[in-house]
PDB file of C-alpha atoms and ligand atoms in Angstrom:
ATOM      1  CA  MET A   8       0.000   0.000   0.000  1.00  0.00           C
ATOM      2  CA  PHE A   9       1.145   3.532  -0.748  1.00  0.00           C
ATOM      3  CA  LYS A  10       2.075   5.596   2.327  1.00  0.00           C
ATOM      4  CA  ALA A  11       4.450   8.571   2.395  1.00  0.00           C
ATOM      5  CA  GLY A  12       6.667   9.312   5.378  1.00  0.00           C
ATOM      6  CA  ILE A  13       7.234  13.080   5.507  1.00  0.00           C
ATOM      7  CA  ILE A  14      10.182  14.163   7.640  1.00  0.00           C
ATOM      8  CA  GLY A  15      11.238  17.632   8.764  1.00  0.00           C
ATOM      9  CA  ALA A  16      14.065  18.243  11.197  1.00  0.00           C
ATOM     10  CA  MET A  17      12.365  21.173  12.913  1.00  0.00           C
ATOM     11  CA  GLU A  18       8.793  21.939  13.912  1.00  0.00           C
ATOM     12  CA  LEU A  19       8.763  24.907  11.491  1.00  0.00           C
ATOM     13  CA  GLU A  20       9.323  22.479   8.645  1.00  0.00           C
ATOM     14  CA  VAL A  21       6.318  20.267   9.401  1.00  0.00           C
ATOM     15  CA  GLU A  22       3.822  22.464  11.276  1.00  0.00           C
ATOM     16  CA  GLU A  23       2.002  23.687   8.145  1.00  0.00           C
ATOM     17  CA  LEU A  24       1.616  20.150   6.841  1.00  0.00           C
ATOM     18  CA  LYS A  25       0.375  18.898  10.201  1.00  0.00           C
ATOM     19  CA  LYS A  26      -2.263  21.653  10.225  1.00  0.00           C
ATOM     20  CA  GLU A  27      -3.490  20.588   6.781  1.00  0.00           C
ATOM     21  CA  MET A  28      -3.622  16.844   7.363  1.00  0.00           C
ATOM     22  CA  THR A  29      -6.578  14.737   8.489  1.00  0.00           C
ATOM     23  CA  LEU A  30      -5.233  13.108  11.617  1.00  0.00           C
ATOM     24  CA  SER A  31      -6.049   9.547  12.660  1.00  0.00           C
ATOM     25  CA  ALA A  32      -3.396   8.881  15.333  1.00  0.00           C
ATOM     26  CA  VAL A  33      -0.330  10.265  17.046  1.00  0.00           C
ATOM     27  CA  VAL A  34       2.250   7.642  18.008  1.00  0.00           C
ATOM     28  CA  LYS A  35       5.293   8.384  20.176  1.00  0.00           C
ATOM     29  CA  LYS A  36       8.502   6.507  19.553  1.00  0.00           C
ATOM     30  CA  ALA A  37      12.167   7.394  20.265  1.00  0.00           C
ATOM     31  CA  ARG A  38      10.987  10.783  21.591  1.00  0.00           C
ATOM     32  CA  MET A  39       9.454  11.600  18.204  1.00  0.00           C
ATOM     33  CA  ASP A  40       5.735  12.158  17.553  1.00  0.00           C
ATOM     34  CA  PHE A  41       4.488  10.421  14.419  1.00  0.00           C
ATOM     35  CA  PHE A  42       1.294  12.019  13.029  1.00  0.00           C
ATOM     36  CA  GLU A  43      -0.577   9.437  11.010  1.00  0.00           C
ATOM     37  CA  GLY A  44      -3.454  10.255   8.655  1.00  0.00           C
ATOM     38  CA  THR A  45      -4.011  11.674   5.196  1.00  0.00           C
ATOM     39  CA  LEU A  46      -2.896  14.784   3.339  1.00  0.00           C
ATOM     40  CA  ASN A  47      -4.981  15.623   0.262  1.00  0.00           C
ATOM     41  CA  ASN A  48      -6.474  12.102   0.682  1.00  0.00           C
ATOM     42  CA  VAL A  49      -3.046  10.479   0.433  1.00  0.00           C
ATOM     43  CA  PRO A  50      -1.929   8.270   3.373  1.00  0.00           C
ATOM     44  CA  VAL A  51       0.945   9.973   5.192  1.00  0.00           C
ATOM     45  CA  VAL A  52       2.941   9.941   8.411  1.00  0.00           C
ATOM     46  CA  ILE A  53       4.383  13.340   9.280  1.00  0.00           C
ATOM     47  CA  VAL A  54       7.194  13.632  11.821  1.00  0.00           C
ATOM     48  CA  ARG A  55       9.725  16.089  13.198  1.00  0.00           C
ATOM     49  CA  CYS A  56      12.896  14.030  13.598  1.00  0.00           C
ATOM     50  CA  GLY A  57      15.123  16.632  15.280  1.00  0.00           C
ATOM     51  CA  ILE A  58      18.432  17.978  14.038  1.00  0.00           C
ATOM     52  CA  GLY A  59      21.250  15.870  12.664  1.00  0.00           C
ATOM     53  CA  LYS A  60      21.950  12.572  10.995  1.00  0.00           C
ATOM     54  CA  VAL A  61      21.381  10.191  13.919  1.00  0.00           C
ATOM     55  CA  ASN A  62      17.883  11.540  14.547  1.00  0.00           C
ATOM     56  CA  ALA A  63      17.129  11.389  10.835  1.00  0.00           C
ATOM     57  CA  ALA A  64      18.328   7.813  10.358  1.00  0.00           C
ATOM     58  CA  LEU A  65      16.422   6.520  13.391  1.00  0.00           C
ATOM     59  CA  CYS A  66      13.319   8.258  12.155  1.00  0.00           C
ATOM     60  CA  VAL A  67      13.551   6.568   8.755  1.00  0.00           C
ATOM     61  CA  GLN A  68      13.863   3.130  10.338  1.00  0.00           C
ATOM     62  CA  ILE A  69      10.815   3.731  12.530  1.00  0.00           C
ATOM     63  CA  LEU A  70       8.808   4.952   9.532  1.00  0.00           C
ATOM     64  CA  VAL A  71       9.707   1.763   7.676  1.00  0.00           C
ATOM     65  CA  ASP A  72       9.327  -0.749  10.518  1.00  0.00           C
ATOM     66  CA  GLU A  73       6.358   0.645  12.437  1.00  0.00           C
ATOM     67  CA  PHE A  74       4.423   2.550   9.792  1.00  0.00           C
ATOM     68  CA  LYS A  75       5.338   0.573   6.672  1.00  0.00           C
ATOM     69  CA  VAL A  76       5.853   3.697   4.583  1.00  0.00           C
ATOM     70  CA  SER A  77       6.427   3.088   0.878  1.00  0.00           C
ATOM     71  CA  HIS A  78       8.059   6.471   0.075  1.00  0.00           C
ATOM     72  CA  ILE A  79      10.027   9.070   2.040  1.00  0.00           C
ATOM     73  CA  ILE A  80       9.966  12.828   1.525  1.00  0.00           C
ATOM     74  CA  ASN A  81      12.243  15.163   3.455  1.00  0.00           C
ATOM     75  CA  THR A  82      11.218  18.816   3.612  1.00  0.00           C
ATOM     76  CA  GLY A  83      13.282  21.625   5.104  1.00  0.00           C
ATOM     77  CA  VAL A  84      15.844  24.358   4.672  1.00  0.00           C
ATOM     78  CA  ALA A  85      19.503  24.375   3.630  1.00  0.00           C
ATOM     79  CA  GLY A  86      22.497  26.587   2.987  1.00  0.00           C
ATOM     80  CA  SER A  87      23.328  27.252  -0.660  1.00  0.00           C
ATOM     81  CA  LEU A  88      26.612  25.989  -2.123  1.00  0.00           C
ATOM     82  CA  ASN A  89      25.742  26.992  -5.674  1.00  0.00           C
ATOM     83  CA  ALA A  90      25.915  30.578  -6.956  1.00  0.00           C
ATOM     84  CA  ARG A  91      22.748  29.862  -8.970  1.00  0.00           C
ATOM     85  CA  LEU A  92      20.801  29.097  -5.758  1.00  0.00           C
ATOM     86  CA  ASP A  93      19.797  32.220  -3.902  1.00  0.00           C
ATOM     87  CA  ILE A  94      17.994  32.583  -0.583  1.00  0.00           C
ATOM     88  CA  GLY A  95      14.371  31.537  -1.140  1.00  0.00           C
ATOM     89  CA  ASP A  96      15.158  29.228  -4.085  1.00  0.00           C
ATOM     90  CA  ILE A  97      14.495  25.498  -3.879  1.00  0.00           C
ATOM     91  CA  LEU A  98      16.771  22.519  -4.421  1.00  0.00           C
ATOM     92  CA  VAL A  99      15.279  19.101  -5.136  1.00  0.00           C
ATOM     93  CA  SER A 100      17.676  16.199  -4.617  1.00  0.00           C
ATOM     94  CA  LYS A 101      19.213  14.358  -7.499  1.00  0.00           C
ATOM     95  CA  ASP A 102      21.396  12.620  -4.937  1.00  0.00           C
ATOM     96  CA  ALA A 103      22.779  13.044  -1.405  1.00  0.00           C
ATOM     97  CA  LEU A 104      26.029  12.236   0.385  1.00  0.00           C
ATOM     98  CA  HIS A 105      27.670  12.488   3.812  1.00  0.00           C
ATOM     99  CA  HIS A 106      30.237  15.321   3.610  1.00  0.00           C
ATOM    100  CA  ASP A 107      31.642  14.340   7.005  1.00  0.00           C
ATOM    101  CA  MET A 108      32.412  10.719   6.039  1.00  0.00           C
ATOM    102  CA  ASP A 109      36.133  10.479   5.258  1.00  0.00           C
ATOM    103  CA  VAL A 110      37.840   7.120   4.773  1.00  0.00           C
ATOM    104  CA  THR A 111      39.957   8.382   1.869  1.00  0.00           C
ATOM    105  CA  ILE A 112      43.067   7.036   3.631  1.00  0.00           C
ATOM    106  CA  PHE A 113      41.942   3.532   2.572  1.00  0.00           C
ATOM    107  CA  GLY A 114      41.154   4.531  -1.004  1.00  0.00           C
ATOM    108  CA  TYR A 115      37.465   5.387  -0.685  1.00  0.00           C
ATOM    109  CA  GLN A 116      36.065   8.495  -2.350  1.00  0.00           C
ATOM    110  CA  PRO A 117      35.431  11.471  -0.046  1.00  0.00           C
ATOM    111  CA  GLY A 118      31.960  11.009   1.439  1.00  0.00           C
ATOM    112  CA  GLU A 119      31.781   7.337   0.483  1.00  0.00           C
ATOM    113  CA  VAL A 120      30.582   4.992   3.199  1.00  0.00           C
ATOM    114  CA  PRO A 121      33.109   2.137   3.123  1.00  0.00           C
ATOM    115  CA  GLN A 122      32.015  -0.967   1.233  1.00  0.00           C
ATOM    116  CA  MET A 123      28.931   0.703  -0.250  1.00  0.00           C
ATOM    117  CA  GLY A 124      30.555   0.915  -3.681  1.00  0.00           C
ATOM    118  CA  PHE A 125      29.307   4.422  -4.461  1.00  0.00           C
ATOM    119  CA  GLN A 126      29.708   7.965  -3.157  1.00  0.00           C
ATOM    120  CA  ALA A 127      26.152   9.345  -3.260  1.00  0.00           C
ATOM    121  CA  PHE A 128      22.647   7.967  -2.707  1.00  0.00           C
ATOM    122  CA  GLU A 129      20.433   8.491  -5.764  1.00  0.00           C
ATOM    123  CA  ALA A 130      17.021  10.030  -5.158  1.00  0.00           C
ATOM    124  CA  ASP A 131      13.984   8.496  -6.843  1.00  0.00           C
ATOM    125  CA  THR A 132      13.700  10.048 -10.311  1.00  0.00           C
ATOM    126  CA  ARG A 133       9.887  10.020 -10.308  1.00  0.00           C
ATOM    127  CA  LEU A 134       9.686  11.766  -6.913  1.00  0.00           C
ATOM    128  CA  THR A 135      12.282  14.320  -8.035  1.00  0.00           C
ATOM    129  CA  ALA A 136      10.326  15.044 -11.238  1.00  0.00           C
ATOM    130  CA  LEU A 137       7.055  15.321  -9.299  1.00  0.00           C
ATOM    131  CA  ALA A 138       8.630  17.745  -6.831  1.00  0.00           C
ATOM    132  CA  MET A 139      10.065  19.938  -9.613  1.00  0.00           C
ATOM    133  CA  GLU A 140       6.722  20.007 -11.403  1.00  0.00           C
ATOM    134  CA  ALA A 141       4.816  20.789  -8.179  1.00  0.00           C
ATOM    135  CA  CYS A 142       7.212  23.614  -7.374  1.00  0.00           C
ATOM    136  CA  ARG A 143       6.753  25.281 -10.744  1.00  0.00           C
ATOM    137  CA  LYS A 144       2.992  25.063 -10.215  1.00  0.00           C
ATOM    138  CA  VAL A 145       2.679  26.206  -6.613  1.00  0.00           C
ATOM    139  CA  ASN A 146       5.672  28.546  -6.403  1.00  0.00           C
ATOM    140  CA  PRO A 147       5.961  29.868 -10.003  1.00  0.00           C
ATOM    141  CA  ASP A 148       8.137  32.799  -8.926  1.00  0.00           C
ATOM    142  CA  ILE A 149      10.601  30.619  -7.095  1.00  0.00           C
ATOM    143  CA  HIS A 150      13.676  29.315  -8.882  1.00  0.00           C
ATOM    144  CA  VAL A 151      13.889  25.529  -8.505  1.00  0.00           C
ATOM    145  CA  MET A 152      16.673  23.200  -9.596  1.00  0.00           C
ATOM    146  CA  SER A 153      17.698  19.630  -8.939  1.00  0.00           C
ATOM    147  CA  GLY A 154      21.107  18.791  -7.585  1.00  0.00           C
ATOM    148  CA  ARG A 155      23.289  17.350  -4.881  1.00  0.00           C
ATOM    149  CA  VAL A 156      22.535  17.580  -1.162  1.00  0.00           C
ATOM    150  CA  VAL A 157      25.575  17.262   1.106  1.00  0.00           C
ATOM    151  CA  SER A 158      24.936  16.556   4.766  1.00  0.00           C
ATOM    152  CA  GLY A 159      26.945  16.538   7.977  1.00  0.00           C
ATOM    153  CA  ASP A 160      26.504  17.146  11.674  1.00  0.00           C
ATOM    154  CA  GLN A 161      27.685  20.700  11.246  1.00  0.00           C
ATOM    155  CA  PHE A 162      26.038  24.060  10.460  1.00  0.00           C
ATOM    156  CA  ILE A 163      28.127  25.487   7.600  1.00  0.00           C
ATOM    157  CA  SER A 164      28.946  29.138   8.190  1.00  0.00           C
ATOM    158  CA  SER A 165      32.424  29.753   6.809  1.00  0.00           C
ATOM    159  CA  LYS A 166      33.623  30.434   3.300  1.00  0.00           C
ATOM    160  CA  GLU A 167      36.542  28.004   3.647  1.00  0.00           C
ATOM    161  CA  ILE A 168      34.341  25.049   4.522  1.00  0.00           C
ATOM    162  CA  LYS A 169      31.763  26.038   1.920  1.00  0.00           C
ATOM    163  CA  ASP A 170      34.472  26.163  -0.771  1.00  0.00           C
ATOM    164  CA  ARG A 171      35.706  22.718   0.252  1.00  0.00           C
ATOM    165  CA  LEU A 172      32.193  21.249   0.001  1.00  0.00           C
ATOM    166  CA  ILE A 173      31.956  22.684  -3.508  1.00  0.00           C
ATOM    167  CA  THR A 174      35.353  21.535  -4.762  1.00  0.00           C
ATOM    168  CA  GLN A 175      35.400  18.175  -3.010  1.00  0.00           C
ATOM    169  CA  PHE A 176      31.753  17.142  -3.490  1.00  0.00           C
ATOM    170  CA  ARG A 177      30.214  19.464  -6.094  1.00  0.00           C
ATOM    171  CA  GLY A 178      27.444  20.012  -3.540  1.00  0.00           C
ATOM    172  CA  ASP A 179      24.539  22.329  -4.339  1.00  0.00           C
ATOM    173  CA  CYS A 180      23.233  22.722  -0.799  1.00  0.00           C
ATOM    174  CA  ALA A 181      24.368  21.832   2.711  1.00  0.00           C
ATOM    175  CA  GLU A 182      22.152  20.641   5.520  1.00  0.00           C
ATOM    176  CA  MET A 183      22.221  18.170   8.388  1.00  0.00           C
ATOM    177  CA  GLU A 184      19.843  15.265   7.693  1.00  0.00           C
ATOM    178  CA  GLY A 185      19.387  14.528   3.989  1.00  0.00           C
ATOM    179  CA  ALA A 186      22.172  11.977   3.483  1.00  0.00           C
ATOM    180  CA  ALA A 187      21.102  10.041   6.577  1.00  0.00           C
ATOM    181  CA  ILE A 188      17.548   9.910   5.264  1.00  0.00           C
ATOM    182  CA  ALA A 189      18.843   8.843   1.855  1.00  0.00           C
ATOM    183  CA  HIS A 190      21.123   6.232   3.435  1.00  0.00           C
ATOM    184  CA  GLY A 191      18.313   4.798   5.573  1.00  0.00           C
ATOM    185  CA  ALA A 192      15.940   4.770   2.621  1.00  0.00           C
ATOM    186  CA  TYR A 193      18.559   2.990   0.488  1.00  0.00           C
ATOM    187  CA  LEU A 194      19.164   0.292   3.118  1.00  0.00           C
ATOM    188  CA  ASN A 195      15.410  -0.346   3.244  1.00  0.00           C
ATOM    189  CA  SER A 196      14.888  -0.085  -0.550  1.00  0.00           C
ATOM    190  CA  VAL A 197      12.417   2.781  -0.120  1.00  0.00           C
ATOM    191  CA  PRO A 198      12.370   5.595  -2.713  1.00  0.00           C
ATOM    192  CA  PHE A 199      13.129   9.053  -1.341  1.00  0.00           C
ATOM    193  CA  VAL A 200      13.397  12.699  -2.279  1.00  0.00           C
ATOM    194  CA  ILE A 201      14.820  15.675  -0.366  1.00  0.00           C
ATOM    195  CA  ILE A 202      13.300  19.117  -0.882  1.00  0.00           C
ATOM    196  CA  ARG A 203      15.172  22.062   0.598  1.00  0.00           C
ATOM    197  CA  ALA A 204      14.466  25.787   0.449  1.00  0.00           C
ATOM    198  CA  ILE A 205      17.546  27.962   0.760  1.00  0.00           C
ATOM    199  CA  SER A 206      17.724  29.917   4.028  1.00  0.00           C
ATOM    200  CA  ASP A 207      21.336  31.161   3.810  1.00  0.00           C
ATOM    201  CA  LYS A 208      24.518  31.013   1.754  1.00  0.00           C
ATOM    202  CA  ALA A 209      26.454  28.677   4.094  1.00  0.00           C
ATOM    203  CA  ASP A 210      29.227  31.277   4.444  1.00  0.00           C
ATOM    204  CA  ASP A 211      30.142  34.062   6.847  1.00  0.00           C
ATOM    205  CA  SER A 212      26.727  35.684   6.342  1.00  0.00           C
ATOM    206  CA  ALA A 213      24.830  32.498   7.308  1.00  0.00           C
ATOM    207  CA  GLU A 214      24.632  33.399  10.979  1.00  0.00           C
ATOM    208  CA  MET A 215      22.732  36.593  10.080  1.00  0.00           C
ATOM    209  CA  ASP A 216      20.620  35.274   7.225  1.00  0.00           C
ATOM    210  CA  TYR A 217      19.508  31.952   8.637  1.00  0.00           C
ATOM    211  CA  PRO A 218      17.255  33.277  11.440  1.00  0.00           C
ATOM    212  CA  ALA A 219      15.796  35.908   9.089  1.00  0.00           C
ATOM    213  CA  PHE A 220      14.874  33.539   6.248  1.00  0.00           C
ATOM    214  CA  GLU A 221      14.374  30.197   7.977  1.00  0.00           C
ATOM    215  CA  ALA A 222      10.586  30.474   8.491  1.00  0.00           C
ATOM    216  CA  ALA A 223       9.712  31.614   4.959  1.00  0.00           C
ATOM    217  CA  ALA A 224      12.021  29.018   3.428  1.00  0.00           C
ATOM    218  CA  ALA A 225      10.503  26.221   5.532  1.00  0.00           C
ATOM    219  CA  ARG A 226       7.012  27.297   4.428  1.00  0.00           C
ATOM    220  CA  HIS A 227       7.970  27.215   0.734  1.00  0.00           C
ATOM    221  CA  SER A 228       9.336  23.719   1.007  1.00  0.00           C
ATOM    222  CA  ALA A 229       6.236  22.508   2.878  1.00  0.00           C
ATOM    223  CA  ALA A 230       3.895  24.111   0.297  1.00  0.00           C
ATOM    224  CA  LEU A 231       5.703  22.181  -2.387  1.00  0.00           C
ATOM    225  CA  VAL A 232       5.275  18.896  -0.507  1.00  0.00           C
ATOM    226  CA  LYS A 233       1.556  19.535  -0.076  1.00  0.00           C
ATOM    227  CA  GLU A 234       1.137  20.117  -3.803  1.00  0.00           C
ATOM    228  CA  MET A 235       3.369  17.252  -4.793  1.00  0.00           C
ATOM    229  CA  ILE A 236       1.503  14.707  -2.675  1.00  0.00           C
ATOM    230  CA  GLN A 237      -1.576  15.129  -4.883  1.00  0.00           C
ATOM    231  CA  GLY A 238       0.200  13.610  -7.862  1.00  0.00           C
ATOM    232  CA  ILE A 239       2.072  10.952  -5.987  1.00  0.00           C
ATOM    233  CA  LEU A 240      -0.356   8.024  -6.039  1.00  0.00           C
ATOM    234  CA  PRO A 241       0.677   5.564  -8.750  1.00  0.00           C
TER     235      PRO A 241
HETATM  236  N1  LIG B  19      20.488  24.325   7.252  1.00  0.00           N
HETATM  237  C1  LIG B  19      20.220  25.563   6.789  1.00  0.00           C
HETATM  238  N2  LIG B  19      21.360  26.240   6.550  1.00  0.00           N
HETATM  239  C2  LIG B  19      22.380  25.398   6.844  1.00  0.00           C
HETATM  240  C3  LIG B  19      23.781  25.499   6.823  1.00  0.00           C
HETATM  241  N3  LIG B  19      24.367  26.629   6.447  1.00  0.00           N
HETATM  242  N4  LIG B  19      24.515  24.433   7.213  1.00  0.00           N
HETATM  243  C4  LIG B  19      23.921  23.301   7.611  1.00  0.00           C
HETATM  244  N5  LIG B  19      22.592  23.141   7.670  1.00  0.00           N
HETATM  245  C5  LIG B  19      21.813  24.175   7.287  1.00  0.00           C
END
Protein backbone atom coordinates (compact mmCIF):
# COMPACT_ATOMS: atom_id res chain seq x y z
CA MET A 1 0.00 0.00 0.00
CA PHE A 2 1.15 3.53 -0.75
CA LYS A 3 2.08 5.60 2.33
CA ALA A 4 4.45 8.57 2.39
CA GLY A 5 6.67 9.31 5.38
CA ILE A 6 7.23 13.08 5.51
CA ILE A 7 10.18 14.16 7.64
CA GLY A 8 11.24 17.63 8.76
CA ALA A 9 14.06 18.24 11.20
CA MET A 10 12.37 21.17 12.91
CA GLU A 11 8.79 21.94 13.91
CA LEU A 12 8.76 24.91 11.49
CA GLU A 13 9.32 22.48 8.64
CA VAL A 14 6.32 20.27 9.40
CA GLU A 15 3.82 22.46 11.28
CA GLU A 16 2.00 23.69 8.15
CA LEU A 17 1.62 20.15 6.84
CA LYS A 18 0.37 18.90 10.20
CA LYS A 19 -2.26 21.65 10.22
CA GLU A 20 -3.49 20.59 6.78
CA MET A 21 -3.62 16.84 7.36
CA THR A 22 -6.58 14.74 8.49
CA LEU A 23 -5.23 13.11 11.62
CA SER A 24 -6.05 9.55 12.66
CA ALA A 25 -3.40 8.88 15.33
CA VAL A 26 -0.33 10.27 17.05
CA VAL A 27 2.25 7.64 18.01
CA LYS A 28 5.29 8.38 20.18
CA LYS A 29 8.50 6.51 19.55
CA ALA A 30 12.17 7.39 20.26
CA ARG A 31 10.99 10.78 21.59
CA MET A 32 9.45 11.60 18.20
CA ASP A 33 5.73 12.16 17.55
CA PHE A 34 4.49 10.42 14.42
CA PHE A 35 1.29 12.02 13.03
CA GLU A 36 -0.58 9.44 11.01
CA GLY A 37 -3.45 10.25 8.65
CA THR A 38 -4.01 11.67 5.20
CA LEU A 39 -2.90 14.78 3.34
CA ASN A 40 -4.98 15.62 0.26
CA ASN A 41 -6.47 12.10 0.68
CA VAL A 42 -3.05 10.48 0.43
CA PRO A 43 -1.93 8.27 3.37
CA VAL A 44 0.95 9.97 5.19
CA VAL A 45 2.94 9.94 8.41
CA ILE A 46 4.38 13.34 9.28
CA VAL A 47 7.19 13.63 11.82
CA ARG A 48 9.73 16.09 13.20
CA CYS A 49 12.90 14.03 13.60
CA GLY A 50 15.12 16.63 15.28
CA ILE A 51 18.43 17.98 14.04
CA GLY A 52 21.25 15.87 12.66
CA LYS A 53 21.95 12.57 11.00
CA VAL A 54 21.38 10.19 13.92
CA ASN A 55 17.88 11.54 14.55
CA ALA A 56 17.13 11.39 10.84
CA ALA A 57 18.33 7.81 10.36
CA LEU A 58 16.42 6.52 13.39
CA CYS A 59 13.32 8.26 12.15
CA VAL A 60 13.55 6.57 8.75
CA GLN A 61 13.86 3.13 10.34
CA ILE A 62 10.82 3.73 12.53
CA LEU A 63 8.81 4.95 9.53
CA VAL A 64 9.71 1.76 7.68
CA ASP A 65 9.33 -0.75 10.52
CA GLU A 66 6.36 0.65 12.44
CA PHE A 67 4.42 2.55 9.79
CA LYS A 68 5.34 0.57 6.67
CA VAL A 69 5.85 3.70 4.58
CA SER A 70 6.43 3.09 0.88
CA HIS A 71 8.06 6.47 0.07
CA ILE A 72 10.03 9.07 2.04
CA ILE A 73 9.97 12.83 1.53
CA ASN A 74 12.24 15.16 3.45
CA THR A 75 11.22 18.82 3.61
CA GLY A 76 13.28 21.62 5.10
CA VAL A 77 15.84 24.36 4.67
CA ALA A 78 19.50 24.38 3.63
CA GLY A 79 22.50 26.59 2.99
CA SER A 80 23.33 27.25 -0.66
CA LEU A 81 26.61 25.99 -2.12
CA ASN A 82 25.74 26.99 -5.67
CA ALA A 83 25.92 30.58 -6.96
CA ARG A 84 22.75 29.86 -8.97
CA LEU A 85 20.80 29.10 -5.76
CA ASP A 86 19.80 32.22 -3.90
CA ILE A 87 17.99 32.58 -0.58
CA GLY A 88 14.37 31.54 -1.14
CA ASP A 89 15.16 29.23 -4.08
CA ILE A 90 14.50 25.50 -3.88
CA LEU A 91 16.77 22.52 -4.42
CA VAL A 92 15.28 19.10 -5.14
CA SER A 93 17.68 16.20 -4.62
CA LYS A 94 19.21 14.36 -7.50
CA ASP A 95 21.40 12.62 -4.94
CA ALA A 96 22.78 13.04 -1.41
CA LEU A 97 26.03 12.24 0.39
CA HIS A 98 27.67 12.49 3.81
CA HIS A 99 30.24 15.32 3.61
CA ASP A 100 31.64 14.34 7.01
CA MET A 101 32.41 10.72 6.04
CA ASP A 102 36.13 10.48 5.26
CA VAL A 103 37.84 7.12 4.77
CA THR A 104 39.96 8.38 1.87
CA ILE A 105 43.07 7.04 3.63
CA PHE A 106 41.94 3.53 2.57
CA GLY A 107 41.15 4.53 -1.00
CA TYR A 108 37.47 5.39 -0.69
CA GLN A 109 36.07 8.49 -2.35
CA PRO A 110 35.43 11.47 -0.05
CA GLY A 111 31.96 11.01 1.44
CA GLU A 112 31.78 7.34 0.48
CA VAL A 113 30.58 4.99 3.20
CA PRO A 114 33.11 2.14 3.12
CA GLN A 115 32.01 -0.97 1.23
CA MET A 116 28.93 0.70 -0.25
CA GLY A 117 30.56 0.91 -3.68
CA PHE A 118 29.31 4.42 -4.46
CA GLN A 119 29.71 7.96 -3.16
CA ALA A 120 26.15 9.34 -3.26
CA PHE A 121 22.65 7.97 -2.71
CA GLU A 122 20.43 8.49 -5.76
CA ALA A 123 17.02 10.03 -5.16
CA ASP A 124 13.98 8.50 -6.84
CA THR A 125 13.70 10.05 -10.31
CA ARG A 126 9.89 10.02 -10.31
CA LEU A 127 9.69 11.77 -6.91
CA THR A 128 12.28 14.32 -8.03
CA ALA A 129 10.33 15.04 -11.24
CA LEU A 130 7.05 15.32 -9.30
CA ALA A 131 8.63 17.75 -6.83
CA MET A 132 10.07 19.94 -9.61
CA GLU A 133 6.72 20.01 -11.40
CA ALA A 134 4.82 20.79 -8.18
CA CYS A 135 7.21 23.61 -7.37
CA ARG A 136 6.75 25.28 -10.74
CA LYS A 137 2.99 25.06 -10.22
CA VAL A 138 2.68 26.21 -6.61
CA ASN A 139 5.67 28.55 -6.40
CA PRO A 140 5.96 29.87 -10.00
CA ASP A 141 8.14 32.80 -8.93
CA ILE A 142 10.60 30.62 -7.10
CA HIS A 143 13.68 29.32 -8.88
CA VAL A 144 13.89 25.53 -8.51
CA MET A 145 16.67 23.20 -9.60
CA SER A 146 17.70 19.63 -8.94
CA GLY A 147 21.11 18.79 -7.59
CA ARG A 148 23.29 17.35 -4.88
CA VAL A 149 22.53 17.58 -1.16
CA VAL A 150 25.58 17.26 1.11
CA SER A 151 24.94 16.56 4.77
CA GLY A 152 26.95 16.54 7.98
CA ASP A 153 26.50 17.15 11.67
CA GLN A 154 27.69 20.70 11.25
CA PHE A 155 26.04 24.06 10.46
CA ILE A 156 28.13 25.49 7.60
CA SER A 157 28.95 29.14 8.19
CA SER A 158 32.42 29.75 6.81
CA LYS A 159 33.62 30.43 3.30
CA GLU A 160 36.54 28.00 3.65
CA ILE A 161 34.34 25.05 4.52
CA LYS A 162 31.76 26.04 1.92
CA ASP A 163 34.47 26.16 -0.77
CA ARG A 164 35.71 22.72 0.25
CA LEU A 165 32.19 21.25 0.00
CA ILE A 166 31.96 22.68 -3.51
CA THR A 167 35.35 21.54 -4.76
CA GLN A 168 35.40 18.18 -3.01
CA PHE A 169 31.75 17.14 -3.49
CA ARG A 170 30.21 19.46 -6.09
CA GLY A 171 27.44 20.01 -3.54
CA ASP A 172 24.54 22.33 -4.34
CA CYS A 173 23.23 22.72 -0.80
CA ALA A 174 24.37 21.83 2.71
CA GLU A 175 22.15 20.64 5.52
CA MET A 176 22.22 18.17 8.39
CA GLU A 177 19.84 15.26 7.69
CA GLY A 178 19.39 14.53 3.99
CA ALA A 179 22.17 11.98 3.48
CA ALA A 180 21.10 10.04 6.58
CA ILE A 181 17.55 9.91 5.26
CA ALA A 182 18.84 8.84 1.86
CA HIS A 183 21.12 6.23 3.44
CA GLY A 184 18.31 4.80 5.57
CA ALA A 185 15.94 4.77 2.62
CA TYR A 186 18.56 2.99 0.49
CA LEU A 187 19.16 0.29 3.12
CA ASN A 188 15.41 -0.35 3.24
CA SER A 189 14.89 -0.09 -0.55
CA VAL A 190 12.42 2.78 -0.12
CA PRO A 191 12.37 5.59 -2.71
CA PHE A 192 13.13 9.05 -1.34
CA VAL A 193 13.40 12.70 -2.28
CA ILE A 194 14.82 15.67 -0.37
CA ILE A 195 13.30 19.12 -0.88
CA ARG A 196 15.17 22.06 0.60
CA ALA A 197 14.47 25.79 0.45
CA ILE A 198 17.55 27.96 0.76
CA SER A 199 17.72 29.92 4.03
CA ASP A 200 21.34 31.16 3.81
CA LYS A 201 24.52 31.01 1.75
CA ALA A 202 26.45 28.68 4.09
CA ASP A 203 29.23 31.28 4.44
CA ASP A 204 30.14 34.06 6.85
CA SER A 205 26.73 35.68 6.34
CA ALA A 206 24.83 32.50 7.31
CA GLU A 207 24.63 33.40 10.98
CA MET A 208 22.73 36.59 10.08
CA ASP A 209 20.62 35.27 7.23
CA TYR A 210 19.51 31.95 8.64
CA PRO A 211 17.26 33.28 11.44
CA ALA A 212 15.80 35.91 9.09
CA PHE A 213 14.87 33.54 6.25
CA GLU A 214 14.37 30.20 7.98
CA ALA A 215 10.59 30.47 8.49
CA ALA A 216 9.71 31.61 4.96
CA ALA A 217 12.02 29.02 3.43
CA ALA A 218 10.50 26.22 5.53
CA ARG A 219 7.01 27.30 4.43
CA HIS A 220 7.97 27.21 0.73
CA SER A 221 9.34 23.72 1.01
CA ALA A 222 6.24 22.51 2.88
CA ALA A 223 3.89 24.11 0.30
CA LEU A 224 5.70 22.18 -2.39
CA VAL A 225 5.27 18.90 -0.51
CA LYS A 226 1.56 19.53 -0.08
CA GLU A 227 1.14 20.12 -3.80
CA MET A 228 3.37 17.25 -4.79
CA ILE A 229 1.50 14.71 -2.67
CA GLN A 230 -1.58 15.13 -4.88
CA GLY A 231 0.20 13.61 -7.86
CA ILE A 232 2.07 10.95 -5.99
CA LEU A 233 -0.36 8.02 -6.04
CA PRO A 234 0.68 5.56 -8.75
N1 LIG B 1 20.49 24.32 7.25
C1 LIG B 1 20.22 25.56 6.79
N2 LIG B 1 21.36 26.24 6.55
C2 LIG B 1 22.38 25.40 6.84
C3 LIG B 1 23.78 25.50 6.82
N3 LIG B 1 24.37 26.63 6.45
N4 LIG B 1 24.52 24.43 7.21
C4 LIG B 1 23.92 23.30 7.61
N5 LIG B 1 22.59 23.14 7.67
C5 LIG B 1 21.81 24.18 7.29
